[in-house]
Amino acid sequence: MFMTASRYMIPRYGGRGQVKLSKEEREKKIDELVREAQAGDDTRISELWELLKDLCAWYCRRLYNRMPPSFLLEYEDLYNCGYIALRDALKRFDPKKSGRFSYVYLFYLTG
């Protein structure tokens, strides 16, 4: 399924056939997966990505639509940077100092 963008057709990810979690359940699941991934369980990173890829797609669409056409950056490049940002956010996230992991993730996605 495609969503019409200002310059290009940008795909929407996720949504169909997935069980929707409430916001509280989703944040609990993310916190649990982050703890396990930081403890060294690399299989949890892919599960965490499945929960965060909709957030990544939304934020990348938002950034992409606000960029001037002179920026030679494609939407797919922004979206792929989302996984790299996830790895960086996992390295630097401290649940004692920071609030939600998704806020830290968006910070690293922006950078």
Phi, psi and omega in degrees: 000137182243147176249135181286127178252177182291326183244325186220170172276123183245126182288147172263138182253148173075185174105306186277131176076005180259144177281126181277128177265151174290166183299319181292318178296321180296314180295323177297314180296319179297315179299319179296315180293325178295315178301316181292322179291322179289336177283351175117003179273095184291342179290338180285341181294321179292324176293322178295320178298321179299325178282330186261353185291332175292319176296318178298315181297318179298313184291322178293321175298319180297313178296316184296318181290339180266352181282143174289152181299342180289343175285119182270060182235128181272157178300318182298326177294317177298315182296319179293331175294342178298323179289321177295319177297325177297316179296318178294317180295323178296322180294322190256356183285130175235111184297338179285325182269321186263164177274255180275147177293325182297329177291318179294320179298316179295327176298314180287333176291324179291322183282000000 
